[in-house]
Amino acid sequence: DRLEVAPTRPVGPDYRSPSQKPAATVSTDVDCETVTILPQTPQLIALLSIIRDKNTDRGDFIFYSNRIIRLLVEEGLNHLPTVARPVTTPVGRPYDGLAFEGKICGVSIMRAGEAMEQGLRDCCRSVRIGKILIQRDEETAMPKLFYDKLPEDIADRWVLLLDPMFATGGSAIMAVEVLKSRGVKEERILFINLIASPEGIKNFATKFPRLRVVTAFVDQGLDEKNYIIPGLGDFGDRYYTM
Ligand code: URA
């Protein structure tokens, strides 16, 4: 069961002594400026431990995945452009703030990506959300586009592309190609996922060097069936059916 265990390191705030910081497996580092990995905090590692556990039931899987999705969406929003926004407070004092600039939309890769839509709606009220369905073509074993429904003005928007598991990157690459064919610029796409594989990140960075990726964790790799390891199994099955 625990044959291939990645190296661990103490996790916790700097002010704690090493003996107060239990060791845990943290994300693999990635030497790629376009990839943002969430800080490996005790909170994130504890949430990931619950959803990775094969004994976690569906209710907990949904609840704790949603919490990680919320952290990812909040981080993703930091990568959108902002402008200065000076305001005056109720006590008559100035505050030099910021405001987001530009329109956004979400695009979920069905079915698992749909699990991330609510997290985006919770942060961005009445956000437009498009969908893309990509499945393996039984004849060629290659990813194939089956369906898409995207906002008409998508070329004028920043796109948060949603898919929880970034394995080989096959579907995500096809989804990005669909977005580009509708006029979306690569540098205006943020791909948001819970767990990424080093292989997926490498494939993506080679093909789309200006596209940003925001992930909670980069895992060890892929198994012979292209499941992420250690991973969490099939995200869609665990979120929707198990
Ligand atoms: N999709 C999943 O749900 N899990 C994986 O490990 C890889 C792709």
mmCIF file of C-alpha atoms and ligand atoms in Angstrom:
data_model
loop_
_atom_site.group_PDB
_atom_site.id
_atom_site.type_symbol
_atom_site.label_atom_id
_atom_site.label_comp_id
_atom_site.label_asym_id
_atom_site.label_seq_id
_atom_site.Cartn_x
_atom_site.Cartn_y
_atom_site.Cartn_z
ATOM 1 C CA ASP A 1 0.000 0.000 0.000
ATOM 2 C CA ARG A 2 2.715 2.485 0.956
ATOM 3 C CA LEU A 3 5.432 1.294 -1.368
ATOM 4 C CA GLU A 4 6.303 4.514 -3.165
ATOM 5 C CA VAL A 5 6.338 7.282 -0.608
ATOM 6 C CA ALA A 6 7.770 10.663 -1.575
ATOM 7 C CA PRO A 7 10.215 12.454 0.744
ATOM 8 C CA THR A 8 8.630 14.460 3.545
ATOM 9 C CA ARG A 9 9.494 17.693 5.306
ATOM 10 C CA PRO A 10 8.303 19.386 8.518
ATOM 11 C CA VAL A 11 5.171 21.449 7.849
ATOM 12 C CA GLY A 12 4.089 24.443 9.919
ATOM 13 C CA PRO A 13 4.761 28.100 10.622
ATOM 14 C CA ASP A 14 8.389 29.213 10.972
ATOM 15 C CA TYR A 15 7.994 30.105 14.664
ATOM 16 C CA ARG A 16 7.340 26.453 15.588
ATOM 17 C CA SER A 17 10.272 24.264 16.536
ATOM 18 C CA PRO A 18 11.002 21.245 14.319
ATOM 19 C CA SER A 19 9.590 18.928 17.003
ATOM 20 C CA GLN A 20 6.253 20.766 16.774
ATOM 21 C CA LYS A 21 6.097 20.325 13.019
ATOM 22 C CA PRO A 22 5.080 16.844 11.885
ATOM 23 C CA ALA A 23 6.651 15.726 8.620
ATOM 24 C CA ALA A 24 4.368 15.427 5.608
ATOM 25 C CA THR A 25 4.740 14.962 1.877
ATOM 26 C CA VAL A 26 4.676 18.366 0.223
ATOM 27 C CA SER A 27 4.401 19.398 -3.414
ATOM 28 C CA THR A 28 7.251 18.708 -5.796
ATOM 29 C CA ASP A 29 8.947 21.966 -6.822
ATOM 30 C CA VAL A 30 8.615 23.031 -10.425
ATOM 31 C CA ASP A 31 11.145 25.206 -12.198
ATOM 32 C CA CYS A 32 8.599 27.103 -14.249
ATOM 33 C CA GLU A 33 7.696 30.763 -13.824
ATOM 34 C CA THR A 34 4.145 30.271 -15.140
ATOM 35 C CA VAL A 35 3.206 27.671 -12.498
ATOM 36 C CA THR A 36 1.904 28.831 -9.097
ATOM 37 C CA ILE A 37 1.697 26.172 -6.368
ATOM 38 C CA LEU A 38 -0.362 27.065 -3.283
ATOM 39 C CA PRO A 39 1.730 27.527 -0.109
ATOM 40 C CA GLN A 40 2.167 24.122 1.560
ATOM 41 C CA THR A 41 0.490 25.123 4.818
ATOM 42 C CA PRO A 42 -0.742 22.738 7.547
ATOM 43 C CA GLN A 43 -4.294 23.614 6.496
ATOM 44 C CA LEU A 44 -3.786 22.703 2.845
ATOM 45 C CA ILE A 45 -1.921 19.489 3.668
ATOM 46 C CA ALA A 46 -4.651 18.469 6.150
ATOM 47 C CA LEU A 47 -7.389 19.094 3.557
ATOM 48 C CA LEU A 48 -5.466 17.143 0.911
ATOM 49 C CA SER A 49 -4.907 14.281 3.379
ATOM 50 C CA ILE A 50 -8.671 13.909 3.761
ATOM 51 C CA ILE A 51 -9.480 13.880 0.059
ATOM 52 C CA ARG A 52 -6.538 11.579 -0.783
ATOM 53 C CA ASP A 53 -7.615 8.992 1.828
ATOM 54 C CA LYS A 54 -9.344 6.067 0.131
ATOM 55 C CA ASN A 55 -11.575 5.657 3.213
ATOM 56 C CA THR A 56 -13.046 9.177 2.993
ATOM 57 C CA ASP A 57 -16.758 9.042 2.179
ATOM 58 C CA ARG A 58 -18.418 11.075 -0.539
ATOM 59 C CA GLY A 59 -19.847 13.747 1.776
ATOM 60 C CA ASP A 60 -16.445 14.562 3.231
ATOM 61 C CA PHE A 61 -14.784 14.294 -0.174
ATOM 62 C CA ILE A 62 -17.147 16.966 -1.534
ATOM 63 C CA PHE A 63 -16.866 19.234 1.516
ATOM 64 C CA TYR A 64 -13.060 19.197 1.721
ATOM 65 C CA SER A 65 -12.507 19.338 -2.053
ATOM 66 C CA ASN A 66 -14.727 22.424 -2.099
ATOM 67 C CA ARG A 67 -12.531 24.056 0.528
ATOM 68 C CA ILE A 68 -9.400 23.480 -1.570
ATOM 69 C CA ILE A 69 -11.226 24.710 -4.681
ATOM 70 C CA ARG A 70 -12.059 27.923 -2.836
ATOM 71 C CA LEU A 71 -8.378 28.442 -1.969
ATOM 72 C CA LEU A 72 -7.432 27.846 -5.612
ATOM 73 C CA VAL A 73 -10.021 30.279 -6.962
ATOM 74 C CA GLU A 74 -8.931 32.965 -4.483
ATOM 75 C CA GLU A 75 -5.307 32.481 -5.602
ATOM 76 C CA GLY A 76 -6.309 32.418 -9.282
ATOM 77 C CA LEU A 77 -7.972 35.824 -8.926
ATOM 78 C CA ASN A 78 -4.624 37.283 -7.810
ATOM 79 C CA HIS A 79 -3.355 36.766 -11.360
ATOM 80 C CA LEU A 80 -5.947 39.017 -12.997
ATOM 81 C CA PRO A 81 -5.003 42.598 -13.888
ATOM 82 C CA THR A 82 -5.783 45.395 -11.445
ATOM 83 C CA VAL A 83 -5.837 49.201 -11.479
ATOM 84 C CA ALA A 84 -5.475 51.748 -8.689
ATOM 85 C CA ARG A 85 -8.747 52.504 -6.886
ATOM 86 C CA PRO A 86 -8.604 55.343 -4.393
ATOM 87 C CA VAL A 87 -11.618 55.404 -2.060
ATOM 88 C CA THR A 88 -12.762 57.499 0.892
ATOM 89 C CA THR A 89 -13.714 55.682 4.112
ATOM 90 C CA PRO A 90 -16.787 56.589 6.244
ATOM 91 C CA VAL A 91 -14.482 58.580 8.566
ATOM 92 C CA GLY A 92 -13.441 60.803 5.672
ATOM 93 C CA ARG A 93 -9.958 59.395 5.162
ATOM 94 C CA PRO A 94 -8.452 58.306 1.849
ATOM 95 C CA TYR A 95 -7.446 54.737 1.155
ATOM 96 C CA ASP A 96 -5.358 53.847 -1.898
ATOM 97 C CA GLY A 97 -6.875 50.568 -2.991
ATOM 98 C CA LEU A 98 -7.081 48.367 -6.061
ATOM 99 C CA ALA A 99 -9.830 47.140 -8.318
ATOM 100 C CA PHE A 100 -9.914 44.248 -10.752
ATOM 101 C CA GLU A 101 -9.964 45.277 -14.366
ATOM 102 C CA GLY A 102 -11.480 43.302 -17.187
ATOM 103 C CA LYS A 103 -14.165 40.687 -17.618
ATOM 104 C CA ILE A 104 -13.712 37.063 -16.668
ATOM 105 C CA CYS A 105 -15.445 33.764 -17.275
ATOM 106 C CA GLY A 106 -15.029 30.191 -16.096
ATOM 107 C CA VAL A 107 -14.772 27.237 -18.457
ATOM 108 C CA SER A 108 -15.148 23.797 -16.934
ATOM 109 C CA ILE A 109 -13.868 20.627 -18.552
ATOM 110 C CA MET A 110 -16.772 18.195 -18.024
ATOM 111 C CA ARG A 111 -17.515 16.258 -15.868
ATOM 112 C CA ALA A 112 -14.980 16.723 -13.068
ATOM 113 C CA GLY A 113 -14.347 20.416 -13.811
ATOM 114 C CA GLU A 114 -18.001 21.196 -13.111
ATOM 115 C CA ALA A 115 -17.255 20.460 -9.445
ATOM 116 C CA MET A 116 -15.185 23.679 -9.434
ATOM 117 C CA GLU A 117 -17.931 25.955 -10.793
ATOM 118 C CA GLN A 118 -19.582 26.690 -7.443
ATOM 119 C CA GLY A 119 -16.268 27.745 -5.894
ATOM 120 C CA LEU A 120 -15.871 30.283 -8.697
ATOM 121 C CA ARG A 121 -19.475 31.508 -8.337
ATOM 122 C CA ASP A 122 -18.963 31.914 -4.569
ATOM 123 C CA CYS A 123 -16.126 34.359 -5.275
ATOM 124 C CA CYS A 124 -17.434 36.052 -8.442
ATOM 125 C CA ARG A 125 -21.156 36.707 -8.332
ATOM 126 C CA SER A 126 -23.038 36.003 -11.589
ATOM 127 C CA VAL A 127 -19.841 34.941 -13.388
ATOM 128 C CA ARG A 128 -20.415 33.497 -16.883
ATOM 129 C CA ILE A 129 -19.465 29.815 -17.115
ATOM 130 C CA GLY A 130 -18.843 27.849 -20.297
ATOM 131 C CA LYS A 131 -18.347 24.119 -20.685
ATOM 132 C CA ILE A 132 -16.227 21.807 -22.800
ATOM 133 C CA LEU A 133 -16.723 18.037 -23.067
ATOM 134 C CA ILE A 134 -13.685 16.080 -24.202
ATOM 135 C CA GLN A 135 -13.590 12.300 -24.168
ATOM 136 C CA ARG A 136 -11.311 9.580 -25.400
ATOM 137 C CA ASP A 137 -12.126 8.538 -28.935
ATOM 138 C CA GLU A 138 -12.597 4.755 -28.689
ATOM 139 C CA GLU A 139 -11.073 4.211 -32.158
ATOM 140 C CA THR A 140 -7.966 6.357 -31.911
ATOM 141 C CA ALA A 141 -7.559 6.494 -28.079
ATOM 142 C CA MET A 142 -6.918 10.232 -28.533
ATOM 143 C CA PRO A 143 -8.890 12.992 -26.744
ATOM 144 C CA LYS A 144 -11.797 14.216 -28.889
ATOM 145 C CA LEU A 145 -14.025 17.300 -28.552
ATOM 146 C CA PHE A 146 -17.643 16.209 -28.117
ATOM 147 C CA TYR A 147 -19.373 19.433 -27.026
ATOM 148 C CA ASP A 148 -18.702 23.040 -26.140
ATOM 149 C CA LYS A 149 -20.818 25.971 -24.998
ATOM 150 C CA LEU A 150 -18.835 29.154 -24.452
ATOM 151 C CA PRO A 151 -19.774 32.826 -23.945
ATOM 152 C CA GLU A 152 -19.900 34.584 -27.364
ATOM 153 C CA ASP A 153 -17.602 37.366 -26.207
ATOM 154 C CA ILE A 154 -15.067 34.939 -24.699
ATOM 155 C CA ALA A 155 -12.227 36.529 -26.713
ATOM 156 C CA ASP A 156 -12.693 39.706 -24.608
ATOM 157 C CA ARG A 157 -12.507 37.840 -21.304
ATOM 158 C CA TRP A 158 -9.937 36.345 -18.983
ATOM 159 C CA VAL A 159 -10.668 32.622 -18.767
ATOM 160 C CA LEU A 160 -10.361 30.464 -15.652
ATOM 161 C CA LEU A 161 -10.138 26.947 -17.071
ATOM 162 C CA LEU A 162 -11.311 24.409 -14.481
ATOM 163 C CA ASP A 163 -10.295 20.741 -14.198
ATOM 164 C CA PRO A 164 -9.350 19.203 -10.834
ATOM 165 C CA MET A 165 -6.847 16.573 -12.009
ATOM 166 C CA PHE A 166 -4.042 17.628 -14.383
ATOM 167 C CA ALA A 167 -2.665 14.222 -15.457
ATOM 168 C CA THR A 168 -1.145 13.969 -18.977
ATOM 169 C CA GLY A 169 -2.714 17.287 -19.901
ATOM 170 C CA GLY A 170 -4.341 15.755 -23.026
ATOM 171 C CA SER A 171 -7.838 17.159 -22.373
ATOM 172 C CA ALA A 172 -6.565 20.474 -21.061
ATOM 173 C CA ILE A 173 -4.397 20.953 -24.169
ATOM 174 C CA MET A 174 -7.408 20.267 -26.383
ATOM 175 C CA ALA A 175 -9.548 22.647 -24.281
ATOM 176 C CA VAL A 176 -6.939 25.407 -24.646
ATOM 177 C CA GLU A 177 -6.899 24.824 -28.407
ATOM 178 C CA VAL A 178 -10.689 25.254 -28.492
ATOM 179 C CA LEU A 179 -10.373 28.510 -26.495
ATOM 180 C CA LYS A 180 -7.608 29.774 -28.801
ATOM 181 C CA SER A 181 -9.721 28.953 -31.856
ATOM 182 C CA ARG A 182 -12.396 31.285 -30.377
ATOM 183 C CA GLY A 183 -9.876 34.105 -30.136
ATOM 184 C CA VAL A 184 -8.796 33.790 -26.479
ATOM 185 C CA LYS A 185 -5.152 34.732 -26.048
ATOM 186 C CA GLU A 186 -2.970 32.182 -24.262
ATOM 187 C CA GLU A 187 -1.792 34.730 -21.696
ATOM 188 C CA ARG A 188 -5.421 35.373 -20.715
ATOM 189 C CA ILE A 189 -6.030 31.748 -19.681
ATOM 190 C CA LEU A 190 -5.462 30.496 -16.117
ATOM 191 C CA PHE A 191 -5.635 26.727 -15.739
ATOM 192 C CA ILE A 192 -6.780 25.887 -12.203
ATOM 193 C CA ASN A 193 -6.449 22.375 -10.774
ATOM 194 C CA LEU A 194 -6.103 20.550 -7.449
ATOM 195 C CA ILE A 195 -3.372 18.055 -8.277
ATOM 196 C CA ALA A 196 -0.973 18.207 -11.217
ATOM 197 C CA SER A 197 1.594 15.724 -12.530
ATOM 198 C CA PRO A 198 5.100 16.835 -13.545
ATOM 199 C CA GLU A 199 4.440 15.263 -16.973
ATOM 200 C CA GLY A 200 1.285 17.351 -17.505
ATOM 201 C CA ILE A 201 3.031 20.548 -16.455
ATOM 202 C CA LYS A 202 5.945 19.849 -18.805
ATOM 203 C CA ASN A 203 3.667 19.063 -21.772
ATOM 204 C CA PHE A 204 1.698 22.232 -21.137
ATOM 205 C CA ALA A 205 4.681 24.536 -20.641
ATOM 206 C CA THR A 206 6.196 23.321 -23.930
ATOM 207 C CA LYS A 207 2.975 23.929 -25.875
ATOM 208 C CA PHE A 208 1.681 27.050 -24.119
ATOM 209 C CA PRO A 209 4.636 28.920 -22.598
ATOM 210 C CA ARG A 210 2.548 32.004 -21.716
ATOM 211 C CA LEU A 211 -0.407 30.248 -20.075
ATOM 212 C CA ARG A 212 -0.533 30.306 -16.273
ATOM 213 C CA VAL A 213 -1.240 27.257 -14.123
ATOM 214 C CA VAL A 214 -2.472 27.487 -10.525
ATOM 215 C CA THR A 215 -2.394 24.202 -8.605
ATOM 216 C CA ALA A 216 -2.559 23.048 -4.997
ATOM 217 C CA PHE A 217 0.031 20.308 -5.407
ATOM 218 C CA VAL A 218 2.407 18.735 -7.944
ATOM 219 C CA ASP A 219 2.449 14.969 -7.361
ATOM 220 C CA GLN A 220 5.100 12.340 -8.109
ATOM 221 C CA GLY A 221 3.931 11.187 -11.523
ATOM 222 C CA LEU A 222 1.530 8.942 -13.421
ATOM 223 C CA ASP A 223 0.877 5.218 -13.217
ATOM 224 C CA GLU A 224 0.462 2.872 -16.205
ATOM 225 C CA LYS A 225 -3.199 3.886 -16.549
ATOM 226 C CA ASN A 226 -2.303 7.602 -16.418
ATOM 227 C CA TYR A 227 -3.735 8.053 -12.928
ATOM 228 C CA ILE A 228 -1.830 10.604 -10.880
ATOM 229 C CA ILE A 229 0.239 9.053 -8.050
ATOM 230 C CA PRO A 230 -0.176 9.172 -5.141
ATOM 231 C CA GLY A 231 -3.186 11.197 -6.377
ATOM 232 C CA LEU A 232 -6.698 10.602 -5.082
ATOM 233 C CA GLY A 233 -8.183 8.188 -7.611
ATOM 234 C CA ASP A 234 -10.933 9.235 -9.998
ATOM 235 C CA PHE A 235 -12.068 12.693 -8.899
ATOM 236 C CA GLY A 236 -15.357 12.643 -10.854
ATOM 237 C CA ASP A 237 -16.361 9.243 -9.457
ATOM 238 C CA ARG A 238 -15.569 10.272 -5.888
ATOM 239 C CA TYR A 239 -17.313 13.659 -6.158
ATOM 240 C CA TYR A 240 -20.402 12.577 -8.091
ATOM 241 C CA THR A 241 -21.090 8.905 -7.528
ATOM 242 C CA MET A 242 -19.144 6.961 -4.919
HETATM 243 N N1 URA B 1 -8.384 12.004 -13.570
HETATM 244 C C1 URA B 1 -8.684 11.629 -12.309
HETATM 245 O O1 URA B 1 -9.819 11.761 -11.848
HETATM 246 N N2 URA B 1 -7.704 11.107 -11.554
HETATM 247 C C2 URA B 1 -6.437 10.943 -12.005
HETATM 248 O O2 URA B 1 -5.596 10.464 -11.255
HETATM 249 C C3 URA B 1 -6.146 11.342 -13.334
HETATM 250 C C4 URA B 1 -7.139 11.869 -14.097
#
